[in-house]
Short mmCIF file of C-alpha atoms and ligand atoms in Angstrom, two decimals:
data_model
loop_
_atom_site.label_atom_id
_atom_site.label_comp_id
_atom_site.label_asym_id
_atom_site.label_seq_id
_atom_site.Cartn_x
_atom_site.Cartn_y
_atom_site.Cartn_z
CA UNK A 52 25.13 1.12 -14.80
CA UNK A 53 24.88 1.67 -11.06
CA UNK A 54 21.53 1.31 -9.31
CA UNK A 55 19.89 4.55 -8.23
CA UNK A 56 17.83 5.37 -5.16
CA UNK A 57 14.31 5.17 -6.55
CA UNK A 58 11.81 7.18 -4.50
CA UNK A 59 8.90 6.28 -6.77
CA UNK A 60 5.47 5.90 -5.16
CA UNK A 61 4.91 2.72 -7.11
CA UNK A 62 5.93 0.59 -8.81
CA UNK A 63 8.91 1.01 -6.56
CA UNK A 64 12.14 -0.53 -5.29
CA UNK A 65 12.37 -4.21 -4.52
CA UNK A 66 14.93 -5.52 -2.00
CA UNK A 67 18.29 -6.40 -3.58
CA UNK A 68 18.33 -9.98 -2.20
CA UNK A 69 14.94 -10.51 -3.87
CA UNK A 70 16.14 -9.18 -7.23
CA UNK A 71 19.29 -11.28 -6.98
CA UNK A 72 17.37 -14.48 -6.19
CA UNK A 73 14.85 -13.80 -8.96
CA UNK A 74 17.75 -13.17 -11.37
CA UNK A 75 19.51 -16.39 -10.35
CA UNK A 76 16.29 -18.36 -10.84
CA UNK A 77 15.14 -16.49 -13.92
CA UNK A 78 16.08 -19.04 -16.58
CA UNK A 79 15.66 -22.28 -14.64
CA UNK A 80 13.61 -22.49 -11.48
CA UNK A 81 14.89 -25.35 -9.30
CA UNK A 82 15.08 -28.49 -11.39
CA UNK A 83 12.04 -27.58 -13.49
CA UNK A 84 14.16 -26.63 -16.50
CA UNK A 85 12.09 -23.52 -17.10
CA UNK A 86 11.44 -20.02 -15.81
CA UNK A 87 8.53 -19.39 -13.42
CA UNK A 88 7.23 -17.14 -16.20
CA UNK A 89 6.90 -20.11 -18.51
CA UNK A 90 5.35 -22.55 -16.11
CA UNK A 91 1.79 -23.89 -16.10
CA UNK A 92 -0.04 -22.57 -13.07
CA UNK A 93 -1.52 -26.07 -12.72
CA UNK A 94 1.90 -27.73 -12.47
CA UNK A 95 2.91 -29.19 -9.07
CA UNK A 96 5.98 -26.95 -8.97
CA UNK A 97 3.86 -23.79 -9.37
CA UNK A 98 1.18 -25.04 -7.01
CA UNK A 99 3.90 -25.25 -4.38
CA UNK A 100 5.05 -21.68 -5.11
CA UNK A 101 1.58 -20.21 -4.62
CA UNK A 102 0.87 -22.37 -1.56
CA UNK A 103 4.20 -21.35 -0.01
CA UNK A 104 3.50 -17.70 -0.81
CA UNK A 105 0.18 -17.84 0.98
CA UNK A 106 1.61 -19.71 3.98
CA UNK A 107 4.45 -17.19 4.30
CA UNK A 108 2.19 -14.16 4.02
CA UNK A 109 -0.06 -15.65 6.70
CA UNK A 110 2.96 -16.16 8.92
CA UNK A 111 4.56 -12.77 8.33
CA UNK A 112 1.28 -10.86 8.80
CA UNK A 113 -0.03 -13.18 11.49
CA UNK A 114 -3.28 -13.68 9.58
CA UNK A 115 -5.93 -15.34 11.79
CA UNK A 116 -7.26 -18.73 10.64
CA UNK A 117 -10.74 -17.37 9.93
CA UNK A 118 -9.44 -15.12 7.15
CA UNK A 119 -8.87 -16.06 3.51
CA UNK A 120 -5.88 -14.76 1.59
CA UNK A 121 -6.63 -14.12 -2.09
CA UNK A 122 -4.12 -13.38 -4.85
CA UNK A 123 -6.05 -11.39 -7.45
CA UNK A 124 -5.58 -9.08 -10.42
CA UNK A 125 -6.98 -5.74 -11.47
CA UNK A 126 -5.07 -3.55 -9.02
CA UNK A 127 -6.43 -1.96 -5.89
CA UNK A 128 -8.75 0.07 -8.13
CA UNK A 129 -10.72 -3.06 -9.02
CA UNK A 130 -11.35 -3.57 -5.30
CA UNK A 131 -13.11 -0.19 -5.24
CA UNK A 132 -15.93 -2.07 -7.06
CA UNK A 133 -15.36 -5.60 -5.74
CA UNK A 134 -15.81 -4.49 -2.12
CA UNK A 135 -19.34 -3.09 -2.57
CA UNK A 136 -20.33 -5.89 -4.94
CA UNK A 137 -19.41 -8.48 -2.30
CA UNK A 138 -20.21 -6.66 0.93
CA UNK A 139 -22.91 -4.07 0.26
CA UNK A 140 -25.72 -6.57 0.45
CA UNK A 141 -27.38 -6.24 3.85
CA UNK A 142 -28.82 -2.78 4.46
CA UNK A 143 -27.15 -1.62 1.26
CA UNK A 144 -25.43 1.17 3.25
CA UNK A 145 -21.71 1.81 3.51
CA UNK A 146 -19.78 4.62 5.19
CA UNK A 147 -16.54 6.02 3.79
CA UNK A 148 -13.86 8.20 5.37
CA UNK A 149 -12.34 10.45 2.72
CA UNK A 150 -8.66 11.04 3.47
CA UNK A 151 -7.25 11.41 -0.03
CA UNK A 152 -7.63 10.70 -3.69
CA UNK A 153 -7.87 6.92 -3.53
CA UNK A 154 -10.48 6.81 -0.77
CA UNK A 155 -12.45 9.39 -2.78
CA UNK A 156 -12.23 7.19 -5.87
CA UNK A 157 -13.32 4.16 -3.86
CA UNK A 158 -16.26 6.18 -2.50
CA UNK A 159 -17.32 7.31 -5.96
CA UNK A 160 -17.17 3.78 -7.31
CA UNK A 161 -19.18 2.35 -4.39
CA UNK A 162 -21.90 4.96 -4.95
CA UNK A 163 -22.87 3.01 -8.06
CA UNK A 164 -24.02 0.15 -5.87
CA UNK A 165 -25.95 1.51 -2.90
CA UNK A 166 -26.47 4.13 -0.22
CA UNK A 167 -22.91 5.23 0.29
CA UNK A 168 -22.10 8.09 2.63
CA UNK A 169 -18.96 10.13 3.27
CA UNK A 170 -18.97 10.35 7.06
CA UNK A 171 -15.75 12.36 7.41
CA UNK A 172 -13.40 14.15 5.05
CA UNK A 173 -10.26 16.28 5.14
CA UNK A 174 -10.71 17.48 1.57
CA UNK A 175 -11.18 21.11 2.65
CA UNK A 176 -7.69 21.01 4.16
CA UNK A 177 -6.20 19.50 0.99
CA UNK A 178 -6.11 16.13 2.76
CA UNK A 179 -3.28 17.30 5.01
CA UNK A 180 -4.55 15.18 7.90
CA UNK A 181 -6.62 12.09 8.56
CA UNK A 182 -10.07 12.86 9.98
CA UNK A 183 -10.83 11.60 13.48
CA UNK A 184 -13.94 9.51 13.96
CA UNK A 185 -15.80 7.82 16.78
CA UNK A 186 -18.23 4.94 16.68
CA UNK A 187 -21.15 7.39 16.66
CA UNK A 188 -20.09 8.75 13.27
CA UNK A 189 -21.08 5.52 11.54
CA UNK A 190 -24.58 4.37 10.67
CA UNK A 191 -25.23 1.39 12.94
CA UNK A 192 -26.76 -0.65 10.13
CA UNK A 193 -23.98 0.04 7.61
CA UNK A 194 -22.69 -3.08 5.84
CA UNK A 195 -19.13 -1.83 6.19
CA UNK A 196 -16.91 1.20 6.77
CA UNK A 197 -14.13 1.92 4.26
CA UNK A 198 -10.83 3.69 4.86
CA UNK A 199 -7.53 4.11 3.05
CA UNK A 200 -4.94 3.46 5.75
CA UNK A 201 -2.00 5.22 4.09
CA UNK A 202 -2.58 8.02 1.62
CA UNK A 203 0.17 7.68 -0.95
CA UNK A 204 -0.33 11.02 -2.66
CA UNK A 205 -0.65 13.30 0.37
CA UNK A 206 1.75 11.44 2.67
CA UNK A 207 -0.69 10.76 5.50
CA UNK A 208 -1.53 7.67 7.48
CA UNK A 209 -4.27 6.78 9.93
CA UNK A 210 -2.78 7.32 13.39
CA UNK A 211 -5.54 5.12 14.78
CA UNK A 212 -7.79 2.23 13.75
CA UNK A 213 -11.38 3.54 13.65
CA UNK A 214 -13.71 1.98 16.19
CA UNK A 215 -16.63 0.77 14.11
CA UNK A 216 -18.15 -1.54 16.71
CA UNK A 217 -19.58 -4.58 14.94
CA UNK A 218 -19.48 -3.01 11.49
CA UNK A 219 -16.75 -4.63 9.37
CA UNK A 220 -13.87 -2.24 8.67
CA UNK A 221 -12.47 -2.41 5.13
CA UNK A 222 -9.07 -0.86 4.50
CA UNK A 223 -6.94 -0.08 1.48
CA UNK A 224 -3.39 -0.95 2.57
CA UNK A 225 -1.78 -0.54 -0.85
CA UNK A 226 1.01 1.77 0.26
CA UNK A 227 1.70 0.45 3.75
CA UNK A 228 1.13 -3.31 3.68
CA UNK A 229 4.06 -5.19 5.27
CA UNK A 230 5.58 -1.97 6.64
CA UNK A 231 4.72 -2.82 10.26
CA UNK A 232 2.67 -5.38 12.22
CA UNK A 233 -1.11 -4.99 11.91
CA UNK A 234 -3.84 -6.53 14.06
CA UNK A 235 -5.85 -8.05 11.23
CA UNK A 236 -8.66 -9.08 13.57
CA UNK A 237 -9.62 -5.40 13.77
CA UNK A 238 -10.51 -5.45 10.06
CA UNK A 239 -13.14 -7.30 8.05
CA UNK A 240 -11.11 -6.94 4.87
CA UNK A 241 -7.74 -5.56 3.83
CA UNK A 242 -6.69 -5.10 0.23
CA UNK A 243 -3.50 -3.91 -1.40
CA UNK A 244 -1.99 -3.53 -4.83
CA UNK A 245 1.39 -5.24 -4.65
CA UNK A 246 3.54 -2.76 -6.53
CA UNK A 247 4.81 -0.74 -3.57
CA UNK A 248 5.91 -3.09 -0.82
CA UNK A 249 5.34 -6.56 -2.16
CA UNK A 250 5.96 -7.42 -5.80
CA UNK A 251 5.84 -6.11 -9.37
CA UNK A 252 2.55 -4.55 -10.52
CA UNK A 253 -0.13 -7.05 -11.50
CA UNK A 254 -0.97 -8.65 -8.16
CA UNK A 255 -3.58 -7.50 -5.65
CA UNK A 256 -3.81 -9.18 -2.27
CA UNK A 257 -7.11 -9.39 -0.41
CA UNK A 258 -7.31 -10.66 3.16
CA UNK A 259 -10.95 -11.18 4.06
CA UNK A 260 -12.82 -12.58 7.07
CA UNK A 261 -14.61 -15.77 6.07
CA UNK A 262 -18.07 -14.71 7.21
CA UNK A 263 -17.96 -11.82 4.71
CA UNK A 264 -17.50 -14.20 1.78
CA UNK A 265 -20.42 -15.69 -0.15
CA UNK A 266 -22.73 -12.68 -0.09
CA UNK A 267 -21.92 -11.17 -3.47
CA UNK A 268 -24.89 -9.85 -5.42
CA UNK A 269 -26.03 -11.99 -8.36
CA UNK A 270 -24.77 -9.57 -10.97
CA UNK A 271 -21.19 -9.66 -9.61
CA UNK A 272 -18.73 -10.62 -12.35
CA UNK A 273 -17.37 -14.09 -11.59
CA UNK A 274 -13.83 -12.73 -11.42
CA UNK A 275 -14.80 -10.26 -8.68
CA UNK A 276 -16.64 -12.74 -6.48
CA UNK A 277 -14.49 -13.48 -3.42
CA UNK A 278 -16.23 -16.83 -2.94
CA UNK A 279 -15.24 -18.02 -6.42
CA UNK A 280 -11.66 -16.99 -5.82
CA UNK A 281 -11.55 -18.46 -2.30
CA UNK A 282 -13.10 -21.77 -3.39
CA UNK A 283 -10.50 -22.04 -6.15
CA UNK A 284 -7.46 -21.06 -4.05
CA UNK A 285 -7.00 -17.92 -6.20
CA UNK A 286 -6.74 -20.13 -9.30
CA UNK A 287 -10.17 -19.85 -10.89
CA UNK A 288 -8.23 -18.58 -13.89
CA UNK A 289 -4.54 -18.01 -14.55
CA UNK A 290 -3.19 -16.01 -11.61
CA UNK A 291 -0.40 -13.41 -11.95
CA UNK A 292 2.11 -16.25 -11.58
CA UNK A 293 5.40 -14.37 -11.68
CA UNK A 294 4.21 -11.59 -9.37
CA UNK A 295 3.13 -14.15 -6.80
CA UNK A 296 6.55 -15.80 -7.05
CA UNK A 297 8.31 -12.46 -6.44
CA UNK A 298 5.91 -11.74 -3.57
CA UNK A 299 6.99 -15.05 -2.04
CA UNK A 300 10.62 -13.94 -2.25
CA UNK A 301 9.69 -10.65 -0.57
CA UNK A 302 7.90 -12.48 2.27
CA UNK A 303 11.00 -14.68 2.70
CA UNK A 304 13.18 -11.57 2.82
CA UNK A 305 10.98 -9.97 5.49
CA UNK A 306 11.16 -13.16 7.54
CA UNK A 307 14.93 -13.26 7.16
CA UNK A 308 15.37 -9.76 8.59
CA UNK A 309 13.23 -10.55 11.65
CA UNK A 310 9.65 -10.08 10.44
CA UNK A 311 7.41 -7.03 10.59
CA UNK A 312 8.58 -5.93 14.05
CA UNK A 313 12.10 -5.41 12.66
CA UNK A 314 10.71 -4.00 9.42
CA UNK A 315 8.84 -1.37 11.41
CA UNK A 316 11.99 -0.38 13.32
CA UNK A 317 13.88 0.06 10.06
CA UNK A 318 11.06 2.08 8.54
CA UNK A 319 10.72 4.28 11.62
CA UNK A 320 14.44 5.00 11.57
CA UNK A 321 14.33 6.10 7.92
CA UNK A 322 11.22 8.24 8.36
CA UNK A 323 12.64 9.85 11.52
CA UNK A 324 15.80 10.89 9.70
CA UNK A 325 13.79 12.70 7.04
CA UNK A 326 11.12 14.22 9.30
CA UNK A 327 13.70 15.33 11.89
CA UNK A 328 15.53 17.18 9.16
CA UNK A 329 12.30 18.73 7.85
CA UNK A 330 11.41 19.89 11.36
CA UNK A 331 14.87 21.37 11.97
CA UNK A 332 14.87 23.96 9.17
CA UNK A 333 12.57 26.37 7.38
CA UNK A 334 13.60 26.06 3.73
CA UNK A 335 11.30 23.14 3.05
CA UNK A 336 7.72 22.94 4.29
CA UNK A 337 6.13 19.61 5.25
CA UNK A 338 2.40 20.21 4.71
CA UNK A 339 1.08 17.19 6.62
CA UNK A 340 -0.07 17.55 10.24
CA UNK A 341 2.45 15.76 12.43
CA UNK A 342 0.03 13.27 13.92
CA UNK A 343 -1.03 12.05 10.48
CA UNK A 344 2.44 11.69 8.97
CA UNK A 345 3.06 8.64 6.80
CA UNK A 346 6.08 6.45 7.41
CA UNK A 347 6.10 5.45 3.73
CA UNK A 348 5.44 8.62 1.71
CA UNK A 349 7.01 11.88 2.87
CA UNK A 350 5.78 15.05 1.16
CA UNK A 351 7.44 18.48 1.20
CA UNK A 352 7.57 21.69 -0.84
CA UNK A 353 9.87 24.67 -1.12
CA UNK A 354 6.90 26.99 -1.60
CA UNK A 355 8.15 27.95 -5.07
CA UNK A 356 6.99 25.73 -7.96
CA UNK A 357 10.09 26.54 -10.06
CA UNK A 358 12.42 25.57 -7.23
CA UNK A 359 10.46 22.35 -6.70
CA UNK A 360 10.96 21.50 -10.36
CA UNK A 361 14.67 22.29 -10.14
CA UNK A 362 14.96 20.16 -7.01
CA UNK A 363 13.46 17.07 -8.64
CA UNK A 364 15.58 17.51 -11.78
CA UNK A 365 18.88 18.01 -9.93
CA UNK A 366 18.16 15.21 -7.48
CA UNK A 367 17.41 12.92 -10.42
CA UNK A 368 20.72 13.80 -12.05
CA UNK A 369 22.44 12.69 -8.83
CA UNK A 370 20.75 9.31 -8.76
CA UNK A 371 17.89 10.27 -6.43
CA UNK A 372 15.03 9.46 -8.76
CA UNK A 373 11.29 10.12 -8.87
CA UNK A 374 11.05 12.76 -6.16
CA UNK A 375 8.51 14.87 -8.02
CA UNK A 376 5.21 15.01 -6.14
CA UNK A 377 2.01 13.57 -7.58
CA UNK A 378 0.71 15.58 -10.52
CA UNK A 379 -2.36 16.61 -8.52
CA UNK A 380 -0.44 18.19 -5.61
CA UNK A 381 3.00 19.20 -6.92
CA UNK A 382 6.05 19.68 -4.69
CA UNK A 383 8.10 16.64 -3.72
CA UNK A 384 7.34 13.21 -2.40
CA UNK A 385 9.89 10.71 -1.18
CA UNK A 386 8.44 7.22 -1.05
CA UNK A 387 10.58 5.27 1.36
CA UNK A 388 9.05 1.82 1.29
CA UNK A 389 10.57 -1.29 2.86
CA UNK A 390 13.20 -1.76 0.16
CA UNK A 391 14.62 1.78 0.37
CA UNK A 392 17.88 1.48 2.32
CA UNK A 393 18.71 3.90 5.15
CA UNK A 394 21.61 5.13 3.02
CA UNK A 395 19.12 6.28 0.39
CA UNK A 396 17.42 8.56 2.90
CA UNK A 397 20.80 9.79 4.14
CA UNK A 398 21.71 10.67 0.56
CA UNK A 399 18.39 12.49 0.14
CA UNK A 400 18.84 14.57 3.29
CA UNK A 401 22.41 15.45 2.26
CA UNK A 402 21.11 16.59 -1.13
CA UNK A 403 18.29 18.61 0.48
CA UNK A 404 20.85 20.50 2.57
CA UNK A 405 23.07 21.14 -0.43
CA UNK A 406 20.14 22.31 -2.56
CA UNK A 407 18.90 24.70 0.14
CA UNK A 408 22.38 26.21 0.50
CA UNK A 409 22.82 26.63 -3.26
CA UNK A 410 19.35 28.01 -4.00
CA UNK A 411 18.47 30.78 -1.56
CA UNK A 412 14.87 31.94 -1.82
CA UNK A 413 14.20 35.45 -3.09
C1 PLP B 37 -3.50 3.81 -1.51
C2 PLP B 37 -3.72 3.41 -2.93
N1 PLP B 37 -4.89 2.85 -3.28
C3 PLP B 37 -5.16 2.49 -4.54
C4 PLP B 37 -4.24 2.69 -5.54
C5 PLP B 37 -4.58 2.26 -6.93
O1 PLP B 37 -3.89 1.09 -7.14
P1 PLP B 37 -3.84 0.34 -8.54
O2 PLP B 37 -3.04 1.19 -9.44
O3 PLP B 37 -3.16 -0.95 -8.16
O4 PLP B 37 -5.23 0.13 -9.01
C6 PLP B 37 -3.01 3.25 -5.23
C7 PLP B 37 -2.00 3.46 -6.30
O5 PLP B 37 -1.03 4.13 -6.17
C8 PLP B 37 -2.74 3.63 -3.90
O6 PLP B 37 -1.59 4.21 -3.57
#
């Protein structure tokens, strides 16, 4: 069977060279005589895999020396609780910007642990843009400010990094990590589920400034305490071994194509092709305000729920899979992460033109 163009929001496509290398090494990794899946995480061969993965991620993302990189489990959703448990321990106040469903979930979870305030929200506009903030919007004694940098469901992205002064900025990067260079020093903590741009589901990466570690409240579950994980090099317990191995292959692939600067150029080119088409016609509507458009998740509707359904079904039959929008918003969403080739977006635009011509609106 031929491979399809998979526009899924996650888990999503992995780069072909990564799949090929993983396939070649599936049964016997190096001269170990076993698969990475079967290996003890305490074996020297695996210890090298995880150490190499961390070193490569640090290199690719240019992670400053005073940040720890943690390979964890539980998905980004577990970080919705881990962040307040570890960080909400000074004034007990945290400020959240609500720009979509995941930041709203993170906000709700954090409310269990302290005085948590929504300082800005675009909910009234169906999250079609990212709210603007200035330093004055945040409580000066807040322990941290939380944002979701790319909103997977609505197809928006922060067009700016909020100025929070000395307050640590915490950001959910699940659907945009590794898509472009990021100045990590502007953030206190970044977290991301791996299943969009990094690896199979099961791995969550946390990049956290060292001075924010070691302040978890007493009741924090051991597994959620960043200090425990940092002190044990992410191996307090069995880590998601195979996911970390695939993540390493993805980091190698990004390096091989020229790093995040090149990755960004490729992603911009793909997104431009799709947005330029959307802006050039009036059959499809792109609901997101231009300034807040995501480079990774592109949302659009026909304005007719039946046509939207037909679109996703016919596209799927032609090998353009998973274009149905999130169940909470409907319409269509094309997730064009790092591994989606330019040709996949070309094929999508060609199909969009064909569909519009064949299905005039009443
Ligand atoms: C931006 C963002 N945050 C959080 C999540 C939740 O991630 P997980 O399923 O890894 O818990 C997702 C999942 O799609 C996401 O896109």
